[in-house]
PDB file of C-alpha atoms in Angstrom:
ATOM      1  CA  PRO F   1       0.015   0.053  -0.063  1.00 42.00           C
ATOM      2  CA  SER F   2       0.966   3.726  -0.678  1.00 44.00           C
ATOM      3  CA  GLU F   3       2.518   5.657   2.333  1.00 49.00           C
ATOM      4  CA  LYS F   4       0.905   8.820   0.670  1.00 49.00           C
ATOM      5  CA  PRO F   5      -2.501   9.983   2.174  1.00 50.00           C
ATOM      6  CA  PRO F   6      -5.412   9.597  -0.047  1.00 47.00           C
ATOM      7  CA  GLN F   7      -5.507  13.409  -0.625  1.00 56.00           C
ATOM      8  CA  ALA F   8      -1.993  13.332  -1.881  1.00 59.00           C
ATOM      9  CA  ARG F   9      -3.875  12.780  -5.447  1.00 68.00           C
ATOM     10  CA  GLY F  10      -5.455  16.151  -5.294  1.00 78.00           C
ATOM     11  CA  TRP F  11      -2.427  18.229  -4.237  1.00 91.00           C
ATOM     12  CA  PRO F  12      -1.547  21.118  -6.610  1.00 95.00           C
ATOM     13  CA  SER F  13       2.108  19.545  -7.121  1.00 96.00           C
ATOM     14  CA  LYS F  14       0.443  16.340  -8.561  1.00 95.00           C
ATOM     15  CA  ARG F  15      -1.312  18.251 -11.128  1.00 95.00           C
ATOM     16  CA  LEU F  16       1.812  19.878 -12.701  1.00 97.00           C
ATOM     17  CA  PRO F  17       2.544  18.893 -16.134  1.00 97.00           C
ATOM     18  CA  PRO F  18       6.038  17.311 -16.534  1.00 96.00           C
ATOM     19  CA  LYS F  19       7.378  20.362 -18.727  1.00 98.00           C
ATOM     20  CA  THR F  20       7.174  23.096 -15.957  1.00 98.00           C
ATOM     21  CA  ALA F  21       9.785  25.690 -15.076  1.00 98.00           C
ATOM     22  CA  PHE F  22      10.581  26.995 -11.478  1.00 98.00           C
ATOM     23  CA  PHE F  23      11.817  30.103 -10.501  1.00 98.00           C
ATOM     24  CA  VAL F  24      12.275  32.104  -6.819  1.00 98.00           C
ATOM     25  CA  MET F  25      10.713  35.418  -6.252  1.00 98.00           C
ATOM     26  CA  LYS F  26      11.940  37.257  -3.246  1.00 96.00           C
ATOM     27  CA  SER F  27       9.847  40.019  -1.467  1.00 94.00           C
ATOM     28  CA  PHE F  28      10.852  42.666   0.533  1.00 89.00           C
ATOM     29  CA  CYS F  29       7.661  42.437   2.876  1.00 90.00           C
ATOM     30  CA  ALA F  30       5.018  40.156   3.897  1.00 92.00           C
ATOM     31  CA  ARG F  31       2.515  42.690   2.924  1.00 91.00           C
ATOM     32  CA  ASP F  32       3.468  42.172  -0.656  1.00 92.00           C
ATOM     33  CA  VAL F  33       2.743  38.448  -0.701  1.00 94.00           C
ATOM     34  CA  LYS F  34      -0.472  39.278   1.054  1.00 93.00           C
ATOM     35  CA  ILE F  35      -1.556  41.568  -1.690  1.00 91.00           C
ATOM     36  CA  SER F  36      -0.439  38.864  -4.339  1.00 94.00           C
ATOM     37  CA  ILE F  37      -2.301  36.312  -2.700  1.00 94.00           C
ATOM     38  CA  GLN F  38      -5.518  38.419  -2.204  1.00 92.00           C
ATOM     39  CA  LYS F  39      -5.261  39.979  -5.855  1.00 92.00           C
ATOM     40  CA  GLY F  40      -3.556  37.234  -8.037  1.00 95.00           C
ATOM     41  CA  ILE F  41      -0.963  39.592  -9.327  1.00 95.00           C
ATOM     42  CA  TRP F  42       2.499  39.920  -8.936  1.00 95.00           C
ATOM     43  CA  ALA F  43       5.443  42.235 -10.186  1.00 93.00           C
ATOM     44  CA  THR F  44       9.222  41.686 -10.476  1.00 92.00           C
ATOM     45  CA  GLN F  45      12.340  43.385 -11.466  1.00 90.00           C
ATOM     46  CA  GLN F  46      12.610  44.319 -15.069  1.00 90.00           C
ATOM     47  CA  ARG F  47      15.769  42.216 -14.974  1.00 92.00           C
ATOM     48  CA  ASN F  48      13.741  38.842 -14.478  1.00 95.00           C
ATOM     49  CA  GLU F  49      11.124  39.809 -17.123  1.00 95.00           C
ATOM     50  CA  ALA F  50      12.695  38.290 -20.221  1.00 96.00           C
ATOM     51  CA  ARG F  51      13.531  35.226 -18.374  1.00 97.00           C
ATOM     52  CA  LEU F  52      10.116  34.661 -16.914  1.00 98.00           C
ATOM     53  CA  ASN F  53       8.434  35.498 -20.123  1.00 97.00           C
ATOM     54  CA  ALA F  54      10.530  33.115 -22.373  1.00 98.00           C
ATOM     55  CA  ALA F  55       9.641  30.256 -19.868  1.00 98.00           C
ATOM     56  CA  PHE F  56       6.037  30.987 -20.097  1.00 98.00           C
ATOM     57  CA  GLU F  57       6.181  30.516 -23.849  1.00 98.00           C
ATOM     58  CA  LYS F  58       8.445  27.527 -23.694  1.00 98.00           C
ATOM     59  CA  TYR F  59       7.159  25.515 -20.993  1.00 98.00           C
ATOM     60  CA  ASP F  60       3.630  23.994 -20.026  1.00 98.00           C
ATOM     61  CA  ALA F  61       3.761  25.815 -16.622  1.00 98.00           C
ATOM     62  CA  VAL F  62       5.888  28.303 -14.797  1.00 98.00           C
ATOM     63  CA  VAL F  63       6.050  27.926 -11.108  1.00 98.00           C
ATOM     64  CA  LEU F  64       6.929  30.898  -8.825  1.00 98.00           C
ATOM     65  CA  PHE F  65       8.251  30.077  -5.218  1.00 98.00           C
ATOM     66  CA  PHE F  66       7.627  33.091  -2.818  1.00 98.00           C
ATOM     67  CA  SER F  67       9.950  34.024   0.111  1.00 98.00           C
ATOM     68  CA  VAL F  68       9.923  37.089   2.324  1.00 96.00           C
ATOM     69  CA  ASN F  69      13.295  38.716   3.069  1.00 94.00           C
ATOM     70  CA  GLU F  70      14.444  37.688   6.578  1.00 93.00           C
ATOM     71  CA  SER F  71      11.558  35.347   7.226  1.00 94.00           C
ATOM     72  CA  ARG F  72      13.744  32.155   6.943  1.00 96.00           C
ATOM     73  CA  ALA F  73      10.957  30.448   4.922  1.00 97.00           C
ATOM     74  CA  PHE F  74       9.271  30.098   1.502  1.00 98.00           C
ATOM     75  CA  GLN F  75       5.441  31.234   1.969  1.00 97.00           C
ATOM     76  CA  GLY F  76       3.994  29.194  -0.997  1.00 98.00           C
ATOM     77  CA  TYR F  77       4.171  28.901  -4.599  1.00 98.00           C
ATOM     78  CA  ALA F  78       1.954  30.075  -7.464  1.00 98.00           C
ATOM     79  CA  LYS F  79       1.820  29.569 -11.315  1.00 98.00           C
ATOM     80  CA  MET F  80       2.278  32.413 -13.787  1.00 98.00           C
ATOM     81  CA  ALA F  81      -1.172  32.866 -15.311  1.00 97.00           C
ATOM     82  CA  SER F  82       0.098  35.694 -17.938  1.00 97.00           C
ATOM     83  CA  ARG F  83       3.037  37.197 -19.478  1.00 96.00           C
ATOM     84  CA  THR F  84       4.353  40.239 -17.413  1.00 94.00           C
ATOM     85  CA  GLY F  85       2.578  43.532 -18.400  1.00 86.00           C
ATOM     86  CA  GLU F  86      -0.420  41.684 -19.290  1.00 84.00           C
ATOM     87  CA  SER F  87      -2.523  42.454 -16.406  1.00 78.00           C
ATOM     88  CA  GLU F  88      -4.181  45.927 -16.210  1.00 76.00           C
ATOM     89  CA  GLN F  89      -3.454  46.135 -12.536  1.00 74.00           C
ATOM     90  CA  VAL F  90      -0.972  48.679 -11.078  1.00 68.00           C
ATOM     91  CA  TRP F  91       1.608  47.880  -8.668  1.00 66.00           C
ATOM     92  CA  THR F  92       3.690  50.769  -6.994  1.00 61.00           C
ATOM     93  CA  ALA F  93       7.033  50.281  -5.231  1.00 55.00           C
ATOM     94  CA  ILE F  94       7.056  51.822  -1.671  1.00 53.00           C
ATOM     95  CA  ASP F  95      10.628  52.873  -1.792  1.00 52.00           C
ATOM     96  CA  GLY F  96      10.729  54.458  -5.281  1.00 51.00           C
ATOM     97  CA  ALA F  97      14.190  53.064  -5.972  1.00 47.00           C
ATOM     98  CA  GLN F  98      13.531  49.779  -7.499  1.00 51.00           C
ATOM     99  CA  SER F  99      12.656  49.429 -11.096  1.00 55.00           C
ATOM    100  CA  TRP F 100       9.493  47.037 -11.182  1.00 70.00           C
ATOM    101  CA  GLY F 101       8.221  45.459 -14.504  1.00 77.00           C
ATOM    102  CA  GLY F 102       4.852  44.953 -15.902  1.00 87.00           C
ATOM    103  CA  VAL F 103       2.376  43.561 -13.743  1.00 92.00           C
ATOM    104  CA  PHE F 104       1.086  39.883 -14.431  1.00 96.00           C
ATOM    105  CA  LYS F 105      -1.311  37.449 -13.343  1.00 96.00           C
ATOM    106  CA  VAL F 106      -0.466  34.461 -10.720  1.00 97.00           C
ATOM    107  CA  LYS F 107      -2.622  31.759  -9.399  1.00 98.00           C
ATOM    108  CA  TRP F 108      -1.592  30.587  -6.092  1.00 98.00           C
ATOM    109  CA  GLN F 109      -1.237  26.682  -5.656  1.00 97.00           C
ATOM    110  CA  THR F 110      -0.408  26.106  -1.988  1.00 97.00           C
ATOM    111  CA  ILE F 111       0.356  28.821   0.817  1.00 97.00           C
ATOM    112  CA  TYR F 112       2.145  27.287   3.441  1.00 97.00           C
ATOM    113  CA  ASP F 113       5.081  28.656   5.644  1.00 97.00           C
ATOM    114  CA  LEU F 114       7.871  26.112   4.658  1.00 98.00           C
ATOM    115  CA  ASN F 115      10.996  26.848   7.215  1.00 97.00           C
ATOM    116  CA  PHE F 116      14.214  26.980   5.667  1.00 98.00           C
ATOM    117  CA  THR F 117      15.195  24.175   7.954  1.00 97.00           C
ATOM    118  CA  GLU F 118      12.839  21.862   6.075  1.00 98.00           C
ATOM    119  CA  THR F 119      14.575  22.303   2.919  1.00 98.00           C
ATOM    120  CA  GLY F 120      18.201  22.049   3.768  1.00 97.00           C
ATOM    121  CA  HIS F 121      18.603  18.492   1.728  1.00 97.00           C
ATOM    122  CA  LEU F 122      17.413  20.307  -1.361  1.00 98.00           C
ATOM    123  CA  ARG F 123      20.134  21.765  -3.535  1.00 98.00           C
ATOM    124  CA  ASN F 124      20.051  23.603  -6.858  1.00 98.00           C
ATOM    125  CA  PRO F 125      22.378  22.430  -9.705  1.00 98.00           C
ATOM    126  CA  LEU F 126      21.415  25.802 -11.551  1.00 98.00           C
ATOM    127  CA  ASN F 127      23.101  27.671  -8.426  1.00 98.00           C
ATOM    128  CA  GLU F 128      26.030  26.162  -8.201  1.00 98.00           C
ATOM    129  CA  ASN F 129      24.400  23.357  -6.234  1.00 98.00           C
ATOM    130  CA  LYS F 130      23.810  25.586  -2.993  1.00 98.00           C
ATOM    131  CA  GLN F 131      21.012  24.886  -0.867  1.00 98.00           C
ATOM    132  CA  VAL F 132      17.549  26.198  -2.241  1.00 98.00           C
ATOM    133  CA  LYS F 133      17.330  28.644   0.545  1.00 97.00           C
ATOM    134  CA  ILE F 134      20.415  30.532  -0.989  1.00 97.00           C
ATOM    135  CA  SER F 135      18.306  32.250  -3.920  1.00 97.00           C
ATOM    136  CA  ARG F 136      18.237  35.495  -5.462  1.00 96.00           C
ATOM    137  CA  ASP F 137      15.189  37.094  -6.936  1.00 96.00           C
ATOM    138  CA  GLY F 138      14.698  35.505 -10.317  1.00 97.00           C
ATOM    139  CA  GLN F 139      16.754  32.429  -9.853  1.00 98.00           C
ATOM    140  CA  GLU F 140      15.675  29.218 -11.850  1.00 98.00           C
ATOM    141  CA  MET F 141      15.579  26.149  -9.970  1.00 98.00           C
ATOM    142  CA  ASP F 142      16.350  22.707 -11.382  1.00 98.00           C
ATOM    143  CA  PRO F 143      12.818  20.833 -12.395  1.00 98.00           C
ATOM    144  CA  GLU F 144      13.641  17.890 -10.451  1.00 98.00           C
ATOM    145  CA  VAL F 145      14.350  19.879  -7.319  1.00 98.00           C
ATOM    146  CA  GLY F 146      11.369  22.259  -8.073  1.00 98.00           C
ATOM    147  CA  PHE F 147       8.849  19.228  -8.091  1.00 98.00           C
ATOM    148  CA  GLN F 148      10.611  17.812  -4.636  1.00 98.00           C
ATOM    149  CA  LEU F 149       9.758  21.322  -3.026  1.00 98.00           C
ATOM    150  CA  CYS F 150       6.419  21.617  -4.191  1.00 98.00           C
ATOM    151  CA  ASP F 151       5.559  18.138  -2.708  1.00 97.00           C
ATOM    152  CA  LEU F 152       7.136  19.874   0.503  1.00 98.00           C
ATOM    153  CA  PHE F 153       4.737  22.554   0.678  1.00 98.00           C
ATOM    154  CA  ASP F 154       1.627  20.101  -0.045  1.00 97.00           C
ATOM    155  CA  LYS F 155       2.720  17.829   2.513  1.00 96.00           C
ATOM    156  CA  GLY F 156       3.381  20.686   4.781  1.00 96.00           C
ATOM    157  CA  TYR F 157      -0.051  22.311   4.505  1.00 95.00           C
ATOM    158  CA  ALA F 158      -1.866  18.738   4.710  1.00 94.00           C
ATOM    159  CA  ALA F 159      -0.428  18.288   8.200  1.00 95.00           C
ATOM    160  CA  ASN F 160      -0.740  21.698   9.380  1.00 94.00           C
ATOM    161  CA  PRO F 161      -3.033  23.994   7.451  1.00 93.00           C
ATOM    162  CA  MET F 162      -2.982  26.608   9.928  1.00 93.00           C
ATOM    163  CA  GLN F 163       0.594  27.475   9.295  1.00 93.00           C
ATOM    164  CA  SER F 164      -0.407  29.529   6.140  1.00 93.00           C
ATOM    165  CA  MET F 165      -0.143  33.060   5.744  1.00 89.00           C
ATOM    166  CA  LYS F 166      -3.540  33.089   4.310  1.00 82.00           C
ATOM    167  CA  ARG F 167      -4.871  32.162   7.604  1.00 74.00           C
ATOM    168  CA  ARG F 168      -2.612  34.628   9.872  1.00 64.00           C
ATOM    169  CA  LYS F 169      -3.057  38.120  10.380  1.00 62.00           C
ATOM    170  CA  LEU F 170      -0.602  40.365   8.703  1.00 57.00           C
ATOM    171  CA  ALA F 171       0.645  42.034  11.817  1.00 54.00           C
ATOM    172  CA  ASP F 172       1.605  38.730  13.293  1.00 59.00           C
ATOM    173  CA  ILE F 173       3.460  37.701  10.194  1.00 54.00           C
ATOM    174  CA  GLU F 174       5.317  41.027  10.282  1.00 59.00           C
ATOM    175  CA  ALA F 175       6.258  40.755  14.038  1.00 60.00           C
ATOM    176  CA  GLN F 176       7.440  37.401  13.701  1.00 57.00           C
ATOM    177  CA  THR F 177       9.572  38.493  10.744  1.00 56.00           C
ATOM    178  CA  ALA F 178      11.106  41.132  12.716  1.00 56.00           C
ATOM    179  CA  VAL F 179      12.133  38.936  15.459  1.00 53.00           C
ATOM    180  CA  LYS F 180      13.762  36.320  12.945  1.00 52.00           C
ATOM    181  CA  LYS F 181      15.472  39.248  11.380  1.00 51.00           C
ATOM    182  CA  GLN F 182      17.828  39.713  14.678  1.00 50.00           C
ATOM    183  CA  ARG F 183      19.213  36.284  13.977  1.00 49.00           C
ATOM    184  CA  THR F 184      19.036  35.937  10.176  1.00 46.00           C
ATOM    185  CA  ASP F 185      21.793  34.087   8.446  1.00 45.00           C
ATOM    186  CA  PRO F 186      23.648  36.409   6.116  1.00 43.00           C
ATOM    187  CA  HIS F 187      23.389  33.962   3.136  1.00 43.00           C
ATOM    188  CA  ASP F 188      19.501  34.490   3.148  1.00 40.00           C
ATOM    189  CA  ARG F 189      19.678  38.201   2.412  1.00 34.00           C
ATOM    190  CA  HIS F 190      19.152  38.252  -1.262  1.00 38.00           C
ATOM    191  CA  GLY F 191      17.090  39.644  -3.922  1.00 42.00           C
ATOM    192  CA  GLY F 192      14.119  41.501  -3.656  1.00 43.00           C
ATOM    193  CA  GLY F 193      11.122  41.320  -5.873  1.00 45.00           C
ATOM    194  CA  GLY F 194       7.225  42.358  -5.810  1.00 45.00           C
ATOM    195  CA  GLY F 195       7.215  45.669  -3.806  1.00 40.00           C
ATOM    196  CA  GLY F 196       4.630  48.160  -2.645  1.00 38.00           C
ATOM    197  CA  SER F 197       0.938  48.487  -2.907  1.00 37.00           C
ATOM    198  CA  GLY F 198      -1.402  46.659  -5.331  1.00 37.00           C
ATOM    199  CA  GLY F 199      -4.777  47.276  -6.934  1.00 36.00           C
ATOM    200  CA  GLY F 200      -7.468  45.802  -8.620  1.00 36.00           C
ATOM    201  CA  SER F 201      -8.925  42.344  -8.770  1.00 35.00           C
ATOM    202  CA  GLY F 202      -7.585  38.604  -9.543  1.00 37.00           C
ATOM    203  CA  GLY F 203      -7.390  35.397  -8.225  1.00 38.00           C
ATOM    204  CA  SER F 204      -7.787  34.093  -4.739  1.00 37.00           C
ATOM    205  CA  ALA F 205      -6.174  31.049  -2.785  1.00 48.00           C
ATOM    206  CA  ASN F 206      -6.965  28.777   0.143  1.00 46.00           C
ATOM    207  CA  GLY F 207      -3.975  26.810   1.432  1.00 63.00           C
ATOM    208  CA  TYR F 208      -4.623  24.749  -1.620  1.00 60.00           C
ATOM    209  CA  GLY F 209      -5.314  26.655  -4.955  1.00 57.00           C
ATOM    210  CA  LYS F 210      -8.081  25.487  -7.383  1.00 42.00           C
TER     211      LYS F 210
END
């Protein structure tokens, strides 16, 4: 008999096509990821756009892993649902210093706080075989590793659905991140993506996406 729980067949990771590309999206703050979850949109740095759009055209699916800087965790994964710039929504950077590209649609799959301690065995051949937690904004991930990471998200959510940004208040998330920032591993301080406040409407997600 299989060791996997019956609901595993319905996990988003099990529905991903074999020809899927994977990238890491870093965010300066939890608020931006909350906006993305609520509105089904994202915006990344302009230097990432060409690579994402090329993957969107070449592959059957493009998965984005989200991680808030200083959080020492991934917050979930979503699929690109349009090319960059194809959403009518607006995303404004708070600091005004970053150059954000066009807004694009995303469809969230699983929203779960996956701590970096749970991903230490996963290394990315496309990033000098470093642990997946050591990723800059826009870093591509080897497909075999990407599928394994998706599986970890789904297993984690199935075991502990309350450990999800979707179910927690923003103030609690930001307070927790501030505490973790005091003892952050320097290798976790990479990238930056998303940024600022969003507008308009878009997709929504539970712990598992539809």
